[in-house]
Amino acid sequence: MVEISLPKNSRPQPGKQWPKPDGAKRLTEFRVYRWNPDDSANPRIDVYWVDRDDCGPMVLDALIWIKSKVDSTLTFRRSCREGVCGSCAMNIDGVNTLACTKGMDDIDGAVKIHPLPHQPVIKDLVPDLTQFYAQHALIEPWLKTSTPTPEKEWRQSQEDRAKLDGLYECILCASCSTSCPSYWWNGDRYLGPAALLQAYRWLIDSRDEATGERLDELEDPFRLYRCHTIMNCAKTCPKSLNPAKAIAQIKAMINDRRL
C-alpha cells in the first residue's frame, strides 16, 4: 500500500492563541493557516476569536475584522466582496469556496480556513495561481473568426445565446480545479475543470469559427482526458456550475467528428 504524507517541514504546527476581545458576548473561533516565506518555520494554525456583534456575517468579514483589529500581518486576497471577482477563494471548513459568500452561521463549531489545496503558497491564505492562469490563456478565451468583421456586431440568436448559460458565469476562482484529484497529480499537463469549462464556452459559441482548431488543441491524453468524472468540481463550485458536464460535452464533440 502506498503511504502518502506531508514532508516534515510542511506539516502545520499549533500556532499563536490570540486573546478573546474584551467585553464580547458572541464569539466565533477561527483557526487560520499561517505561513511566512521569510522564515524557515513550519506552517502553523493560529486561533482567533471574532466578536460577532462587531463584525459582518460572512467569513470574509471576519478575516477583515481580524486583520484590522487583531493581527495586521494576516494575508489574504479579496476585492469585490460580492461573489464576482473570485479573489477570496479559499478552503473553508474543508470545502473550496468564496469567503465573501460563505456565512459564518453555515459552519458548526470553529471556522477552519486554509489556502486552496495543492497549489504553491505565497503567504498565509494566498496561493500561487500562475499555472492556473496560464492554462486559461492556453485555451485562447476570445472570439476567433475568419470572416470580415461586421460593421456593428456579431449577431447571435436568443437560442444560441442561451447555450452559453452555465458557462460564461465562471469567475476563475480556481475552487473547482484545486478540488480535483486529477488536477492535483497532473496539474502541469491536465488543463483542469475551470480551463476546460471556459474552452467549451467558446467551442459552442455560434459566432466562433475555430471549432476544429480548438478541438485539435484539446485532443490530448492529458489536457482533456485526465478528467475521470470524480465530480468534485461541480460539488464545490460557488456559482453552481458544472465543469464535469462541459468536459463530457467536449469529449462528445471530439468523438462526433471522428465518425
JSON list of C-alpha atoms in Angstrom, two decimals, residues 11-18 28-36 42-50 58-67 70-77 88-94 99 104 107 109-116 121 123-126:
[
{"chain": "A", "resi": 11, "resn": "ARG", "atom": "CA", "xyz": [3.16, 19.96, 8.39]},
{"chain": "A", "resi": 12, "resn": "PRO", "atom": "CA", "xyz": [1.17, 22.69, 10.16]},
{"chain": "A", "resi": 13, "resn": "GLN", "atom": "CA", "xyz": [2.03, 23.13, 13.81]},
{"chain": "A", "resi": 14, "resn": "PRO", "atom": "CA", "xyz": [-0.05, 24.71, 16.60]},
{"chain": "A", "resi": 15, "resn": "GLY", "atom": "CA", "xyz": [0.32, 28.47, 16.35]},
{"chain": "A", "resi": 16, "resn": "LYS", "atom": "CA", "xyz": [-0.48, 31.51, 18.44]},
{"chain": "A", "resi": 17, "resn": "GLN", "atom": "CA", "xyz": [-3.61, 31.66, 20.57]},
{"chain": "A", "resi": 18, "resn": "TRP", "atom": "CA", "xyz": [-4.81, 35.24, 20.21]},
{"chain": "A", "resi": 28, "resn": "THR", "atom": "CA", "xyz": [-16.75, 32.64, 16.92]},
{"chain": "A", "resi": 29, "resn": "GLU", "atom": "CA", "xyz": [-13.47, 30.76, 16.91]},
{"chain": "A", "resi": 30, "resn": "PHE", "atom": "CA", "xyz": [-11.30, 30.92, 13.78]},
{"chain": "A", "resi": 31, "resn": "ARG", "atom": "CA", "xyz": [-8.42, 28.53, 13.11]},
{"chain": "A", "resi": 32, "resn": "VAL", "atom": "CA", "xyz": [-6.39, 30.03, 10.29]},
{"chain": "A", "resi": 33, "resn": "TYR", "atom": "CA", "xyz": [-3.46, 28.61, 8.32]},
{"chain": "A", "resi": 34, "resn": "ARG", "atom": "CA", "xyz": [-0.38, 30.84, 8.52]},
{"chain": "A", "resi": 35, "resn": "TRP", "atom": "CA", "xyz": [2.92, 30.57, 6.65]},
{"chain": "A", "resi": 36, "resn": "ASN", "atom": "CA", "xyz": [5.60, 33.15, 6.08]},
{"chain": "A", "resi": 42, "resn": "ASN", "atom": "CA", "xyz": [6.68, 25.25, 9.55]},
{"chain": "A", "resi": 43, "resn": "PRO", "atom": "CA", "xyz": [3.18, 26.45, 8.72]},
{"chain": "A", "resi": 44, "resn": "ARG", "atom": "CA", "xyz": [1.07, 26.99, 11.80]},
{"chain": "A", "resi": 45, "resn": "ILE", "atom": "CA", "xyz": [-2.59, 27.25, 12.74]},
{"chain": "A", "resi": 46, "resn": "ASP", "atom": "CA", "xyz": [-3.36, 30.45, 14.63]},
{"chain": "A", "resi": 47, "resn": "VAL", "atom": "CA", "xyz": [-6.53, 30.72, 16.73]},
{"chain": "A", "resi": 48, "resn": "TYR", "atom": "CA", "xyz": [-8.55, 33.94, 16.73]},
{"chain": "A", "resi": 49, "resn": "TRP", "atom": "CA", "xyz": [-11.83, 34.92, 18.38]},
{"chain": "A", "resi": 50, "resn": "VAL", "atom": "CA", "xyz": [-14.18, 37.19, 16.42]},
{"chain": "A", "resi": 58, "resn": "MET", "atom": "CA", "xyz": [-19.56, 36.41, 6.19]},
{"chain": "A", "resi": 59, "resn": "VAL", "atom": "CA", "xyz": [-16.23, 34.65, 6.64]},
{"chain": "A", "resi": 60, "resn": "LEU", "atom": "CA", "xyz": [-14.52, 37.41, 4.66]},
{"chain": "A", "resi": 61, "resn": "ASP", "atom": "CA", "xyz": [-15.98, 39.98, 7.06]},
{"chain": "A", "resi": 62, "resn": "ALA", "atom": "CA", "xyz": [-14.34, 38.08, 9.90]},
{"chain": "A", "resi": 63, "resn": "LEU", "atom": "CA", "xyz": [-10.96, 37.91, 8.16]},
{"chain": "A", "resi": 64, "resn": "ILE", "atom": "CA", "xyz": [-11.06, 41.65, 7.52]},
{"chain": "A", "resi": 65, "resn": "TRP", "atom": "CA", "xyz": [-12.05, 42.20, 11.18]},
{"chain": "A", "resi": 66, "resn": "ILE", "atom": "CA", "xyz": [-9.11, 40.07, 12.33]},
{"chain": "A", "resi": 67, "resn": "LYS", "atom": "CA", "xyz": [-6.66, 41.90, 10.08]},
{"chain": "A", "resi": 70, "resn": "VAL", "atom": "CA", "xyz": [-6.21, 41.83, 15.91]},
{"chain": "A", "resi": 71, "resn": "ASP", "atom": "CA", "xyz": [-3.38, 40.82, 13.56]},
{"chain": "A", "resi": 72, "resn": "SER", "atom": "CA", "xyz": [-2.38, 43.10, 10.70]},
{"chain": "A", "resi": 73, "resn": "THR", "atom": "CA", "xyz": [0.09, 40.52, 9.34]},
{"chain": "A", "resi": 74, "resn": "LEU", "atom": "CA", "xyz": [-2.68, 38.12, 8.23]},
{"chain": "A", "resi": 75, "resn": "THR", "atom": "CA", "xyz": [-2.52, 37.92, 4.44]},
{"chain": "A", "resi": 76, "resn": "PHE", "atom": "CA", "xyz": [-5.31, 37.01, 2.02]},
{"chain": "A", "resi": 77, "resn": "ARG", "atom": "CA", "xyz": [-6.80, 38.13, -1.28]},
{"chain": "A", "resi": 88, "resn": "CYS", "atom": "CA", "xyz": [-11.18, 35.39, -1.94]},
{"chain": "A", "resi": 89, "resn": "ALA", "atom": "CA", "xyz": [-11.41, 31.70, -2.87]},
{"chain": "A", "resi": 90, "resn": "MET", "atom": "CA", "xyz": [-10.01, 29.52, -0.09]},
{"chain": "A", "resi": 91, "resn": "ASN", "atom": "CA", "xyz": [-10.66, 26.25, 1.70]},
{"chain": "A", "resi": 92, "resn": "ILE", "atom": "CA", "xyz": [-13.22, 26.89, 4.42]},
{"chain": "A", "resi": 93, "resn": "ASP", "atom": "CA", "xyz": [-14.37, 24.10, 6.70]},
{"chain": "A", "resi": 94, "resn": "GLY", "atom": "CA", "xyz": [-12.89, 21.57, 4.27]},
{"chain": "A", "resi": 99, "resn": "ALA", "atom": "CA", "xyz": [-15.08, 33.71, 1.74]},
{"chain": "A", "resi": 104, "resn": "MET", "atom": "CA", "xyz": [-20.25, 32.05, 9.49]},
{"chain": "A", "resi": 107, "resn": "ILE", "atom": "CA", "xyz": [-20.45, 26.42, 9.89]},
{"chain": "A", "resi": 109, "resn": "GLY", "atom": "CA", "xyz": [-18.02, 24.92, 15.60]},
{"chain": "A", "resi": 110, "resn": "ALA", "atom": "CA", "xyz": [-14.73, 26.60, 14.82]},
{"chain": "A", "resi": 111, "resn": "VAL", "atom": "CA", "xyz": [-14.20, 28.06, 11.35]},
{"chain": "A", "resi": 112, "resn": "LYS", "atom": "CA", "xyz": [-11.16, 26.34, 9.81]},
{"chain": "A", "resi": 113, "resn": "ILE", "atom": "CA", "xyz": [-9.50, 28.20, 6.94]},
{"chain": "A", "resi": 114, "resn": "HIS", "atom": "CA", "xyz": [-6.68, 27.05, 4.65]},
{"chain": "A", "resi": 115, "resn": "PRO", "atom": "CA", "xyz": [-5.45, 28.27, 1.26]},
{"chain": "A", "resi": 116, "resn": "LEU", "atom": "CA", "xyz": [-6.71, 26.49, -1.86]},
{"chain": "A", "resi": 121, "resn": "VAL", "atom": "CA", "xyz": [1.54, 29.12, -1.18]},
{"chain": "A", "resi": 123, "resn": "LYS", "atom": "CA", "xyz": [1.94, 33.60, 2.06]},
{"chain": "A", "resi": 124, "resn": "ASP", "atom": "CA", "xyz": [-0.78, 32.59, 4.52]},
{"chain": "A", "resi": 125, "resn": "LEU", "atom": "CA", "xyz": [-4.03, 32.21, 2.53]},
{"chain": "A", "resi": 126, "resn": "VAL", "atom": "CA", "xyz": [-2.60, 33.40, -0.82]}
]
